[in-house]
Amino acid sequence: MARKRKRSLLEQGNSRSCSIRKLSTNYLNLSSSSDEKPHPRLVCFLSLHLFIYSVINSPAEKEESTSPKLTKYWLQRYNLFSRYDEGIEMDEEGWYSVTPEEIAVKQAERCRGKVVIDCFSGVGGNTIQFAKVCSSVIAIDIDPVKVEMAINNALVYGVDDRVDYVVGDFIHLAPSLKGDVLFLSPPWGGPMYNKVETYTLDMLQPKDGYKLFQIAQTITPNIIMFLPRNVDLAQLEELAWLSSPPLTLEIEENCVGGRIKGITAYFSCCAV
Protein backbone atom coordinates (compact mmCIF):
# COMPACT_ATOMS: atom_id res chain seq x y z
CA MET A 1 0.00 0.00 0.00
CA ALA A 2 2.82 2.42 0.84
CA ARG A 3 4.37 1.97 -2.59
CA LYS A 4 1.06 2.68 -4.33
CA ARG A 5 0.61 5.80 -2.25
CA LYS A 6 4.08 7.00 -3.24
CA ARG A 7 3.26 6.62 -6.92
CA SER A 8 0.01 8.46 -6.43
CA LEU A 9 1.80 11.39 -4.85
CA LEU A 10 4.37 11.32 -7.63
CA GLU A 11 1.64 11.45 -10.27
CA GLN A 12 -0.01 14.36 -8.46
CA GLY A 13 3.29 16.21 -8.36
CA ASN A 14 3.94 15.68 -12.07
CA SER A 15 0.45 16.88 -12.98
CA ARG A 16 1.07 20.07 -11.01
CA SER A 17 4.47 20.80 -12.51
CA CYS A 18 3.01 22.77 -15.43
CA SER A 19 0.97 25.00 -13.12
CA ILE A 20 4.03 25.57 -10.93
CA ARG A 21 6.06 26.69 -13.95
CA LYS A 22 3.19 28.92 -15.10
CA LEU A 23 2.91 30.49 -11.67
CA SER A 24 6.67 31.15 -11.64
CA THR A 25 6.46 32.77 -15.08
CA ASN A 26 3.55 34.97 -14.03
CA TYR A 27 5.45 36.03 -10.95
CA LEU A 28 8.51 36.96 -13.04
CA ASN A 29 6.33 38.97 -15.44
CA LEU A 30 4.71 40.76 -12.50
CA SER A 31 8.12 41.57 -11.00
CA SER A 32 9.47 43.05 -14.23
CA SER A 33 6.41 45.16 -14.98
CA SER A 34 5.71 46.47 -11.49
CA ASP A 35 7.62 48.47 -8.90
CA GLU A 36 5.79 46.67 -6.11
CA LYS A 37 7.80 44.18 -4.08
CA PRO A 38 6.32 40.65 -4.00
CA HIS A 39 4.59 39.64 -0.80
CA PRO A 40 6.88 37.47 1.38
CA ARG A 41 4.21 34.75 1.57
CA LEU A 42 4.11 34.55 -2.22
CA VAL A 43 7.89 34.15 -2.34
CA CYS A 44 7.73 31.35 0.26
CA PHE A 45 4.87 29.66 -1.63
CA LEU A 46 6.80 29.70 -4.89
CA SER A 47 10.03 28.52 -3.27
CA LEU A 48 8.24 25.57 -1.63
CA HIS A 49 6.52 24.49 -4.83
CA LEU A 50 9.65 24.83 -6.94
CA PHE A 51 11.50 22.73 -4.37
CA ILE A 52 8.80 20.04 -4.57
CA TYR A 53 9.02 20.10 -8.39
CA SER A 54 12.81 19.63 -8.30
CA VAL A 55 12.51 16.70 -5.86
CA ILE A 56 9.81 15.01 -7.95
CA ASN A 57 12.04 15.16 -11.03
CA SER A 58 15.26 14.20 -9.28
CA PRO A 59 17.15 10.93 -9.94
CA ALA A 60 16.31 9.79 -6.41
CA GLU A 61 12.60 9.80 -7.20
CA LYS A 62 13.24 7.96 -10.46
CA GLU A 63 15.06 5.32 -8.43
CA GLU A 64 12.01 4.95 -6.20
CA SER A 65 9.91 4.13 -9.27
CA THR A 66 12.37 1.46 -10.43
CA SER A 67 11.47 -2.17 -9.75
CA PRO A 68 13.14 -3.25 -6.46
CA LYS A 69 14.91 -6.17 -8.14
CA LEU A 70 16.49 -3.77 -10.66
CA THR A 71 17.62 -1.15 -8.15
CA LYS A 72 21.19 -2.47 -7.95
CA TYR A 73 21.48 -2.21 -11.74
CA TRP A 74 19.97 1.29 -11.72
CA LEU A 75 22.65 2.38 -9.27
CA GLN A 76 25.23 1.25 -11.86
CA ARG A 77 23.46 2.98 -14.78
CA TYR A 78 26.43 5.19 -15.68
CA ASN A 79 28.65 2.09 -15.86
CA LEU A 80 26.19 0.66 -18.39
CA PHE A 81 25.76 3.88 -20.40
CA SER A 82 27.82 6.96 -19.55
CA ARG A 83 25.19 9.06 -21.38
CA TYR A 84 22.27 7.45 -19.57
CA ASP A 85 20.67 10.80 -18.66
CA GLU A 86 20.44 11.86 -22.31
CA GLY A 87 17.57 9.53 -23.17
CA ILE A 88 18.83 5.93 -22.91
CA GLU A 89 16.04 3.33 -22.99
CA MET A 90 16.13 -0.18 -21.51
CA ASP A 91 13.61 -2.89 -20.74
CA GLU A 92 13.88 -5.12 -17.68
CA GLU A 93 16.10 -7.70 -19.38
CA GLY A 94 18.30 -4.95 -20.76
CA TRP A 95 19.17 -3.73 -17.26
CA TYR A 96 20.86 -6.99 -16.28
CA SER A 97 22.11 -8.15 -19.68
CA VAL A 98 23.70 -5.09 -21.32
CA THR A 99 27.51 -5.11 -21.38
CA PRO A 100 29.02 -2.38 -19.16
CA GLU A 101 30.34 0.41 -21.37
CA GLU A 102 33.95 0.15 -20.20
CA ILE A 103 34.03 -3.52 -21.23
CA ALA A 104 32.22 -2.89 -24.53
CA VAL A 105 34.82 -0.24 -25.45
CA LYS A 106 37.68 -2.74 -24.99
CA GLN A 107 35.90 -5.45 -26.96
CA ALA A 108 35.21 -3.02 -29.82
CA GLU A 109 38.81 -1.87 -29.95
CA ARG A 110 39.83 -5.42 -30.88
CA CYS A 111 37.60 -5.16 -33.97
CA ARG A 112 38.69 -1.74 -35.22
CA GLY A 113 38.14 -1.29 -38.97
CA LYS A 114 36.35 -4.62 -39.41
CA VAL A 115 32.81 -5.71 -40.32
CA VAL A 116 31.20 -6.94 -37.09
CA ILE A 117 28.01 -8.92 -36.56
CA ASP A 118 26.45 -8.42 -33.13
CA CYS A 119 24.29 -11.54 -32.97
CA PHE A 120 22.27 -10.82 -29.81
CA SER A 121 22.42 -7.03 -29.76
CA GLY A 122 19.73 -6.38 -27.13
CA VAL A 123 19.43 -2.67 -26.26
CA GLY A 124 22.68 -1.92 -28.07
CA GLY A 125 25.47 -1.47 -25.53
CA ASN A 126 28.06 -3.32 -27.62
CA THR A 127 26.60 -2.18 -30.92
CA ILE A 128 27.23 1.48 -30.04
CA GLN A 129 30.90 0.88 -29.26
CA PHE A 130 31.42 -1.27 -32.37
CA ALA A 131 29.87 1.50 -34.49
CA LYS A 132 32.39 4.01 -33.19
CA VAL A 133 35.45 2.13 -34.48
CA CYS A 134 34.37 -0.55 -36.96
CA SER A 135 33.84 -0.15 -40.70
CA SER A 136 30.35 -1.67 -40.53
CA VAL A 137 28.05 -3.20 -37.91
CA ILE A 138 25.10 -5.57 -38.29
CA ALA A 139 23.00 -5.69 -35.11
CA ILE A 140 20.53 -8.57 -34.77
CA ASP A 141 17.87 -9.20 -32.16
CA ILE A 142 14.71 -11.27 -32.24
CA ASP A 143 12.80 -8.75 -30.09
CA PRO A 144 11.53 -5.73 -32.10
CA VAL A 145 11.11 -3.68 -28.90
CA LYS A 146 14.79 -4.14 -28.06
CA VAL A 147 15.76 -3.18 -31.60
CA GLU A 148 13.76 0.06 -31.27
CA MET A 149 15.52 0.77 -27.99
CA ALA A 150 18.90 0.01 -29.56
CA ILE A 151 18.19 2.46 -32.38
CA ASN A 152 17.19 5.12 -29.85
CA ASN A 153 20.34 4.52 -27.81
CA ALA A 154 22.54 4.70 -30.90
CA LEU A 155 20.90 8.06 -31.66
CA VAL A 156 21.92 9.28 -28.20
CA TYR A 157 25.54 8.41 -29.03
CA GLY A 158 25.31 9.75 -32.59
CA VAL A 159 26.17 6.45 -34.32
CA ASP A 160 22.75 5.32 -35.59
CA ASP A 161 23.76 5.86 -39.22
CA ARG A 162 26.64 3.37 -38.91
CA VAL A 163 24.55 0.32 -38.00
CA ASP A 164 22.27 -2.00 -39.98
CA TYR A 165 19.58 -3.26 -37.60
CA VAL A 166 17.86 -6.58 -38.21
CA VAL A 167 14.83 -7.95 -36.35
CA GLY A 168 15.26 -11.69 -36.55
CA ASP A 169 16.69 -14.92 -35.18
CA PHE A 170 20.46 -15.11 -35.60
CA ILE A 171 20.30 -18.91 -35.85
CA HIS A 172 17.99 -18.74 -38.87
CA LEU A 173 19.77 -15.76 -40.42
CA ALA A 174 23.28 -17.22 -40.12
CA PRO A 175 23.46 -18.78 -43.63
CA SER A 176 22.94 -15.36 -45.22
CA LEU A 177 25.39 -13.41 -43.01
CA LYS A 178 28.92 -12.27 -43.90
CA GLY A 179 31.38 -10.48 -41.66
CA ASP A 180 34.97 -10.34 -40.36
CA VAL A 181 34.16 -10.77 -36.66
CA LEU A 182 31.15 -12.31 -34.97
CA PHE A 183 30.22 -11.15 -31.46
CA LEU A 184 28.28 -13.63 -29.34
CA SER A 185 26.73 -12.44 -26.10
CA PRO A 186 23.64 -14.67 -25.91
CA PRO A 187 21.28 -14.61 -22.91
CA TRP A 188 22.93 -16.10 -19.83
CA GLY A 189 19.61 -17.17 -18.29
CA GLY A 190 18.97 -14.11 -16.14
CA PRO A 191 20.65 -12.87 -12.93
CA MET A 192 20.59 -16.36 -11.39
CA TYR A 193 23.64 -17.39 -13.43
CA ASN A 194 25.93 -16.40 -10.56
CA LYS A 195 24.18 -18.75 -8.12
CA VAL A 196 25.95 -21.77 -9.62
CA GLU A 197 29.57 -22.57 -8.84
CA THR A 198 30.48 -23.26 -12.47
CA TYR A 199 28.54 -21.94 -15.44
CA THR A 200 28.55 -24.42 -18.32
CA LEU A 201 28.00 -23.65 -21.99
CA ASP A 202 24.81 -25.72 -22.15
CA MET A 203 23.19 -23.07 -19.90
CA LEU A 204 23.33 -20.44 -22.64
CA GLN A 205 20.14 -19.55 -24.49
CA PRO A 206 18.45 -20.03 -26.95
CA LYS A 207 20.91 -22.82 -27.91
CA ASP A 208 23.80 -24.29 -25.95
CA GLY A 209 27.20 -22.69 -26.44
CA TYR A 210 28.59 -25.55 -28.53
CA LYS A 211 25.77 -25.26 -31.07
CA LEU A 212 26.01 -21.46 -31.21
CA PHE A 213 29.76 -21.70 -31.75
CA GLN A 214 29.33 -24.17 -34.61
CA ILE A 215 26.83 -21.84 -36.30
CA ALA A 216 29.19 -18.90 -35.81
CA GLN A 217 32.06 -20.80 -37.47
CA THR A 218 30.08 -21.11 -40.69
CA ILE A 219 30.41 -17.32 -40.98
CA THR A 220 33.92 -16.59 -39.67
CA PRO A 221 36.59 -18.16 -37.43
CA ASN A 222 37.02 -14.81 -35.67
CA ILE A 223 34.53 -15.11 -32.82
CA ILE A 224 34.21 -13.11 -29.61
CA MET A 225 32.13 -14.55 -26.77
CA PHE A 226 31.14 -12.51 -23.71
CA LEU A 227 30.30 -14.91 -20.88
CA PRO A 228 29.68 -15.07 -17.12
CA ARG A 229 32.69 -14.71 -14.85
CA ASN A 230 32.12 -18.25 -13.50
CA VAL A 231 32.10 -19.91 -16.94
CA ASP A 232 33.90 -23.24 -17.31
CA LEU A 233 37.21 -22.21 -18.94
CA ALA A 234 38.02 -25.81 -19.87
CA GLN A 235 34.97 -25.83 -22.14
CA LEU A 236 36.22 -22.68 -23.92
CA GLU A 237 39.57 -24.37 -24.52
CA GLU A 238 37.68 -27.36 -25.85
CA LEU A 239 35.87 -25.14 -28.37
CA ALA A 240 39.23 -23.88 -29.65
CA TRP A 241 41.09 -27.16 -30.08
CA LEU A 242 38.10 -29.14 -31.41
CA SER A 243 37.75 -26.67 -34.28
CA SER A 244 39.17 -27.59 -37.65
CA PRO A 245 41.72 -26.15 -37.93
CA PRO A 246 42.25 -25.48 -34.20
CA LEU A 247 41.74 -21.86 -33.23
CA THR A 248 43.81 -19.50 -31.15
CA LEU A 249 42.09 -18.63 -27.87
CA GLU A 250 42.70 -15.61 -25.65
CA ILE A 251 40.72 -15.28 -22.41
CA GLU A 252 40.28 -11.88 -20.78
CA GLU A 253 38.84 -11.09 -17.36
CA ASN A 254 36.63 -8.01 -17.56
CA CYS A 255 36.49 -5.77 -14.50
CA VAL A 256 34.56 -2.62 -13.63
CA GLY A 257 35.41 -0.80 -10.42
CA GLY A 258 37.78 -3.58 -9.39
CA ARG A 259 35.10 -6.29 -9.65
CA ILE A 260 35.05 -9.03 -12.29
CA LYS A 261 31.89 -8.66 -14.39
CA GLY A 262 32.49 -11.27 -17.06
CA ILE A 263 34.89 -13.20 -19.27
CA THR A 264 35.62 -12.40 -22.90
CA ALA A 265 36.92 -15.23 -25.08
CA TYR A 266 38.62 -14.21 -28.36
CA PHE A 267 38.81 -17.03 -30.92
CA SER A 268 40.69 -16.60 -34.18
CA CYS A 269 42.93 -18.19 -36.80
CA CYS A 270 45.28 -15.35 -36.01
CA ALA A 271 45.11 -12.44 -33.54
CA VAL A 272 41.88 -10.43 -33.84
CSV table of C-alpha atoms in Angstrom, one decimal:
chain,number,residue,atom,x,y,z
A,1,MET,CA,0.0,0.0,0.0
A,2,ALA,CA,2.8,2.4,0.8
A,3,ARG,CA,4.4,2.0,-2.6
A,4,LYS,CA,1.1,2.7,-4.3
A,5,ARG,CA,0.6,5.8,-2.2
A,6,LYS,CA,4.1,7.0,-3.2
A,7,ARG,CA,3.3,6.6,-6.9
A,8,SER,CA,0.0,8.5,-6.4
A,9,LEU,CA,1.8,11.4,-4.9
A,10,LEU,CA,4.4,11.3,-7.6
A,11,GLU,CA,1.6,11.5,-10.3
A,12,GLN,CA,0.0,14.4,-8.5
A,13,GLY,CA,3.3,16.2,-8.4
A,14,ASN,CA,3.9,15.7,-12.1
A,15,SER,CA,0.4,16.9,-13.0
A,16,ARG,CA,1.1,20.1,-11.0
A,17,SER,CA,4.5,20.8,-12.5
A,18,CYS,CA,3.0,22.8,-15.4
A,19,SER,CA,1.0,25.0,-13.1
A,20,ILE,CA,4.0,25.6,-10.9
A,21,ARG,CA,6.1,26.7,-14.0
A,22,LYS,CA,3.2,28.9,-15.1
A,23,LEU,CA,2.9,30.5,-11.7
A,24,SER,CA,6.7,31.2,-11.6
A,25,THR,CA,6.5,32.8,-15.1
A,26,ASN,CA,3.5,35.0,-14.0
A,27,TYR,CA,5.5,36.0,-11.0
A,28,LEU,CA,8.5,37.0,-13.0
A,29,ASN,CA,6.3,39.0,-15.4
A,30,LEU,CA,4.7,40.8,-12.5
A,31,SER,CA,8.1,41.6,-11.0
A,32,SER,CA,9.5,43.0,-14.2
A,33,SER,CA,6.4,45.2,-15.0
A,34,SER,CA,5.7,46.5,-11.5
A,35,ASP,CA,7.6,48.5,-8.9
A,36,GLU,CA,5.8,46.7,-6.1
A,37,LYS,CA,7.8,44.2,-4.1
A,38,PRO,CA,6.3,40.7,-4.0
A,39,HIS,CA,4.6,39.6,-0.8
A,40,PRO,CA,6.9,37.5,1.4
A,41,ARG,CA,4.2,34.7,1.6
A,42,LEU,CA,4.1,34.5,-2.2
A,43,VAL,CA,7.9,34.1,-2.3
A,44,CYS,CA,7.7,31.3,0.3
A,45,PHE,CA,4.9,29.7,-1.6
A,46,LEU,CA,6.8,29.7,-4.9
A,47,SER,CA,10.0,28.5,-3.3
A,48,LEU,CA,8.2,25.6,-1.6
A,49,HIS,CA,6.5,24.5,-4.8
A,50,LEU,CA,9.7,24.8,-6.9
A,51,PHE,CA,11.5,22.7,-4.4
A,52,ILE,CA,8.8,20.0,-4.6
A,53,TYR,CA,9.0,20.1,-8.4
A,54,SER,CA,12.8,19.6,-8.3
A,55,VAL,CA,12.5,16.7,-5.9
A,56,ILE,CA,9.8,15.0,-8.0
A,57,ASN,CA,12.0,15.2,-11.0
A,58,SER,CA,15.3,14.2,-9.3
A,59,PRO,CA,17.1,10.9,-9.9
A,60,ALA,CA,16.3,9.8,-6.4
A,61,GLU,CA,12.6,9.8,-7.2
A,62,LYS,CA,13.2,8.0,-10.5
A,63,GLU,CA,15.1,5.3,-8.4
A,64,GLU,CA,12.0,4.9,-6.2
A,65,SER,CA,9.9,4.1,-9.3
A,66,THR,CA,12.4,1.5,-10.4
A,67,SER,CA,11.5,-2.2,-9.7
A,68,PRO,CA,13.1,-3.3,-6.5
A,69,LYS,CA,14.9,-6.2,-8.1
A,70,LEU,CA,16.5,-3.8,-10.7
A,71,THR,CA,17.6,-1.1,-8.2
A,72,LYS,CA,21.2,-2.5,-8.0
A,73,TYR,CA,21.5,-2.2,-11.7
A,74,TRP,CA,20.0,1.3,-11.7
A,75,LEU,CA,22.7,2.4,-9.3
A,76,GLN,CA,25.2,1.2,-11.9
A,77,ARG,CA,23.5,3.0,-14.8
A,78,TYR,CA,26.4,5.2,-15.7
A,79,ASN,CA,28.6,2.1,-15.9
A,80,LEU,CA,26.2,0.7,-18.4
A,81,PHE,CA,25.8,3.9,-20.4
A,82,SER,CA,27.8,7.0,-19.6
A,83,ARG,CA,25.2,9.1,-21.4
A,84,TYR,CA,22.3,7.5,-19.6
A,85,ASP,CA,20.7,10.8,-18.7
A,86,GLU,CA,20.4,11.9,-22.3
A,87,GLY,CA,17.6,9.5,-23.2
A,88,ILE,CA,18.8,5.9,-22.9
A,89,GLU,CA,16.0,3.3,-23.0
A,90,MET,CA,16.1,-0.2,-21.5
A,91,ASP,CA,13.6,-2.9,-20.7
A,92,GLU,CA,13.9,-5.1,-17.7
A,93,GLU,CA,16.1,-7.7,-19.4
A,94,GLY,CA,18.3,-4.9,-20.8
A,95,TRP,CA,19.2,-3.7,-17.3
A,96,TYR,CA,20.9,-7.0,-16.3
A,97,SER,CA,22.1,-8.2,-19.7
A,98,VAL,CA,23.7,-5.1,-21.3
A,99,THR,CA,27.5,-5.1,-21.4
A,100,PRO,CA,29.0,-2.4,-19.2
A,101,GLU,CA,30.3,0.4,-21.4
A,102,GLU,CA,34.0,0.1,-20.2
A,103,ILE,CA,34.0,-3.5,-21.2
A,104,ALA,CA,32.2,-2.9,-24.5
A,105,VAL,CA,34.8,-0.2,-25.5
A,106,LYS,CA,37.7,-2.7,-25.0
A,107,GLN,CA,35.9,-5.4,-27.0
A,108,ALA,CA,35.2,-3.0,-29.8
A,109,GLU,CA,38.8,-1.9,-29.9
A,110,ARG,CA,39.8,-5.4,-30.9
A,111,CYS,CA,37.6,-5.2,-34.0
A,112,ARG,CA,38.7,-1.7,-35.2
A,113,GLY,CA,38.1,-1.3,-39.0
A,114,LYS,CA,36.3,-4.6,-39.4
A,115,VAL,CA,32.8,-5.7,-40.3
A,116,VAL,CA,31.2,-6.9,-37.1
A,117,ILE,CA,28.0,-8.9,-36.6
A,118,ASP,CA,26.4,-8.4,-33.1
A,119,CYS,CA,24.3,-11.5,-33.0
A,120,PHE,CA,22.3,-10.8,-29.8
A,121,SER,CA,22.4,-7.0,-29.8
A,122,GLY,CA,19.7,-6.4,-27.1
A,123,VAL,CA,19.4,-2.7,-26.3
A,124,GLY,CA,22.7,-1.9,-28.1
A,125,GLY,CA,25.5,-1.5,-25.5
A,126,ASN,CA,28.1,-3.3,-27.6
A,127,THR,CA,26.6,-2.2,-30.9
A,128,ILE,CA,27.2,1.5,-30.0
A,129,GLN,CA,30.9,0.9,-29.3
A,130,PHE,CA,31.4,-1.3,-32.4
A,131,ALA,CA,29.9,1.5,-34.5
A,132,LYS,CA,32.4,4.0,-33.2
A,133,VAL,CA,35.5,2.1,-34.5
A,134,CYS,CA,34.4,-0.5,-37.0
A,135,SER,CA,33.8,-0.2,-40.7
A,136,SER,CA,30.4,-1.7,-40.5
A,137,VAL,CA,28.1,-3.2,-37.9
A,138,ILE,CA,25.1,-5.6,-38.3
A,139,ALA,CA,23.0,-5.7,-35.1
A,140,ILE,CA,20.5,-8.6,-34.8
A,141,ASP,CA,17.9,-9.2,-32.2
A,142,ILE,CA,14.7,-11.3,-32.2
A,143,ASP,CA,12.8,-8.8,-30.1
A,144,PRO,CA,11.5,-5.7,-32.1
A,145,VAL,CA,11.1,-3.7,-28.9
A,146,LYS,CA,14.8,-4.1,-28.1
A,147,VAL,CA,15.8,-3.2,-31.6
A,148,GLU,CA,13.8,0.1,-31.3
A,149,MET,CA,15.5,0.8,-28.0
A,150,ALA,CA,18.9,0.0,-29.6
A,151,ILE,CA,18.2,2.5,-32.4
A,152,ASN,CA,17.2,5.1,-29.9
A,153,ASN,CA,20.3,4.5,-27.8
A,154,ALA,CA,22.5,4.7,-30.9
A,155,LEU,CA,20.9,8.1,-31.7
A,156,VAL,CA,21.9,9.3,-28.2
A,157,TYR,CA,25.5,8.4,-29.0
A,158,GLY,CA,25.3,9.7,-32.6
A,159,VAL,CA,26.2,6.4,-34.3
A,160,ASP,CA,22.7,5.3,-35.6
A,161,ASP,CA,23.8,5.9,-39.2
A,162,ARG,CA,26.6,3.4,-38.9
A,163,VAL,CA,24.5,0.3,-38.0
A,164,ASP,CA,22.3,-2.0,-40.0
A,165,TYR,CA,19.6,-3.3,-37.6
A,166,VAL,CA,17.9,-6.6,-38.2
A,167,VAL,CA,14.8,-7.9,-36.3
A,168,GLY,CA,15.3,-11.7,-36.5
A,169,ASP,CA,16.7,-14.9,-35.2
A,170,PHE,CA,20.5,-15.1,-35.6
A,171,ILE,CA,20.3,-18.9,-35.8
A,172,HIS,CA,18.0,-18.7,-38.9
A,173,LEU,CA,19.8,-15.8,-40.4
A,174,ALA,CA,23.3,-17.2,-40.1
A,175,PRO,CA,23.5,-18.8,-43.6
A,176,SER,CA,22.9,-15.4,-45.2
A,177,LEU,CA,25.4,-13.4,-43.0
A,178,LYS,CA,28.9,-12.3,-43.9
A,179,GLY,CA,31.4,-10.5,-41.7
A,180,ASP,CA,35.0,-10.3,-40.4
A,181,VAL,CA,34.2,-10.8,-36.7
A,182,LEU,CA,31.2,-12.3,-35.0
A,183,PHE,CA,30.2,-11.1,-31.5
A,184,LEU,CA,28.3,-13.6,-29.3
A,185,SER,CA,26.7,-12.4,-26.1
A,186,PRO,CA,23.6,-14.7,-25.9
A,187,PRO,CA,21.3,-14.6,-22.9
A,188,TRP,CA,22.9,-16.1,-19.8
A,189,GLY,CA,19.6,-17.2,-18.3
A,190,GLY,CA,19.0,-14.1,-16.1
A,191,PRO,CA,20.6,-12.9,-12.9
A,192,MET,CA,20.6,-16.4,-11.4
A,193,TYR,CA,23.6,-17.4,-13.4
A,194,ASN,CA,25.9,-16.4,-10.6
A,195,LYS,CA,24.2,-18.7,-8.1
A,196,VAL,CA,25.9,-21.8,-9.6
A,197,GLU,CA,29.6,-22.6,-8.8
A,198,THR,CA,30.5,-23.3,-12.5
A,199,TYR,CA,28.5,-21.9,-15.4
A,200,THR,CA,28.6,-24.4,-18.3
A,201,LEU,CA,28.0,-23.7,-22.0
A,202,ASP,CA,24.8,-25.7,-22.2
A,203,MET,CA,23.2,-23.1,-19.9
A,204,LEU,CA,23.3,-20.4,-22.6
A,205,GLN,CA,20.1,-19.6,-24.5
A,206,PRO,CA,18.5,-20.0,-26.9
A,207,LYS,CA,20.9,-22.8,-27.9
A,208,ASP,CA,23.8,-24.3,-25.9
A,209,GLY,CA,27.2,-22.7,-26.4
A,210,TYR,CA,28.6,-25.6,-28.5
A,211,LYS,CA,25.8,-25.3,-31.1
A,212,LEU,CA,26.0,-21.5,-31.2
A,213,PHE,CA,29.8,-21.7,-31.8
A,214,GLN,CA,29.3,-24.2,-34.6
A,215,ILE,CA,26.8,-21.8,-36.3
A,216,ALA,CA,29.2,-18.9,-35.8
A,217,GLN,CA,32.1,-20.8,-37.5
A,218,THR,CA,30.1,-21.1,-40.7
A,219,ILE,CA,30.4,-17.3,-41.0
A,220,THR,CA,33.9,-16.6,-39.7
A,221,PRO,CA,36.6,-18.2,-37.4
A,222,ASN,CA,37.0,-14.8,-35.7
A,223,ILE,CA,34.5,-15.1,-32.8
A,224,ILE,CA,34.2,-13.1,-29.6
A,225,MET,CA,32.1,-14.5,-26.8
A,226,PHE,CA,31.1,-12.5,-23.7
A,227,LEU,CA,30.3,-14.9,-20.9
A,228,PRO,CA,29.7,-15.1,-17.1
A,229,ARG,CA,32.7,-14.7,-14.8
A,230,ASN,CA,32.1,-18.3,-13.5
A,231,VAL,CA,32.1,-19.9,-16.9
A,232,ASP,CA,33.9,-23.2,-17.3
A,233,LEU,CA,37.2,-22.2,-18.9
A,234,ALA,CA,38.0,-25.8,-19.9
A,235,GLN,CA,35.0,-25.8,-22.1
A,236,LEU,CA,36.2,-22.7,-23.9
A,237,GLU,CA,39.6,-24.4,-24.5
A,238,GLU,CA,37.7,-27.4,-25.9
A,239,LEU,CA,35.9,-25.1,-28.4
A,240,ALA,CA,39.2,-23.9,-29.6
A,241,TRP,CA,41.1,-27.2,-30.1
A,242,LEU,CA,38.1,-29.1,-31.4
A,243,SER,CA,37.7,-26.7,-34.3
A,244,SER,CA,39.2,-27.6,-37.6
A,245,PRO,CA,41.7,-26.2,-37.9
A,246,PRO,CA,42.2,-25.5,-34.2
A,247,LEU,CA,41.7,-21.9,-33.2
A,248,THR,CA,43.8,-19.5,-31.2
A,249,LEU,CA,42.1,-18.6,-27.9
A,250,GLU,CA,42.7,-15.6,-25.6
A,251,ILE,CA,40.7,-15.3,-22.4
A,252,GLU,CA,40.3,-11.9,-20.8
A,253,GLU,CA,38.8,-11.1,-17.4
A,254,ASN,CA,36.6,-8.0,-17.6
A,255,CYS,CA,36.5,-5.8,-14.5
A,256,VAL,CA,34.6,-2.6,-13.6
A,257,GLY,CA,35.4,-0.8,-10.4
A,258,GLY,CA,37.8,-3.6,-9.4
A,259,ARG,CA,35.1,-6.3,-9.7
A,260,ILE,CA,35.0,-9.0,-12.3
A,261,LYS,CA,31.9,-8.7,-14.4
A,262,GLY,CA,32.5,-11.3,-17.1
A,263,ILE,CA,34.9,-13.2,-19.3
A,264,THR,CA,35.6,-12.4,-22.9
A,265,ALA,CA,36.9,-15.2,-25.1
A,266,TYR,CA,38.6,-14.2,-28.4
A,267,PHE,CA,38.8,-17.0,-30.9
A,268,SER,CA,40.7,-16.6,-34.2
A,269,CYS,CA,42.9,-18.2,-36.8
A,270,CYS,CA,45.3,-15.4,-36.0
A,271,ALA,CA,45.1,-12.4,-33.5
A,272,VAL,CA,41.9,-10.4,-33.8
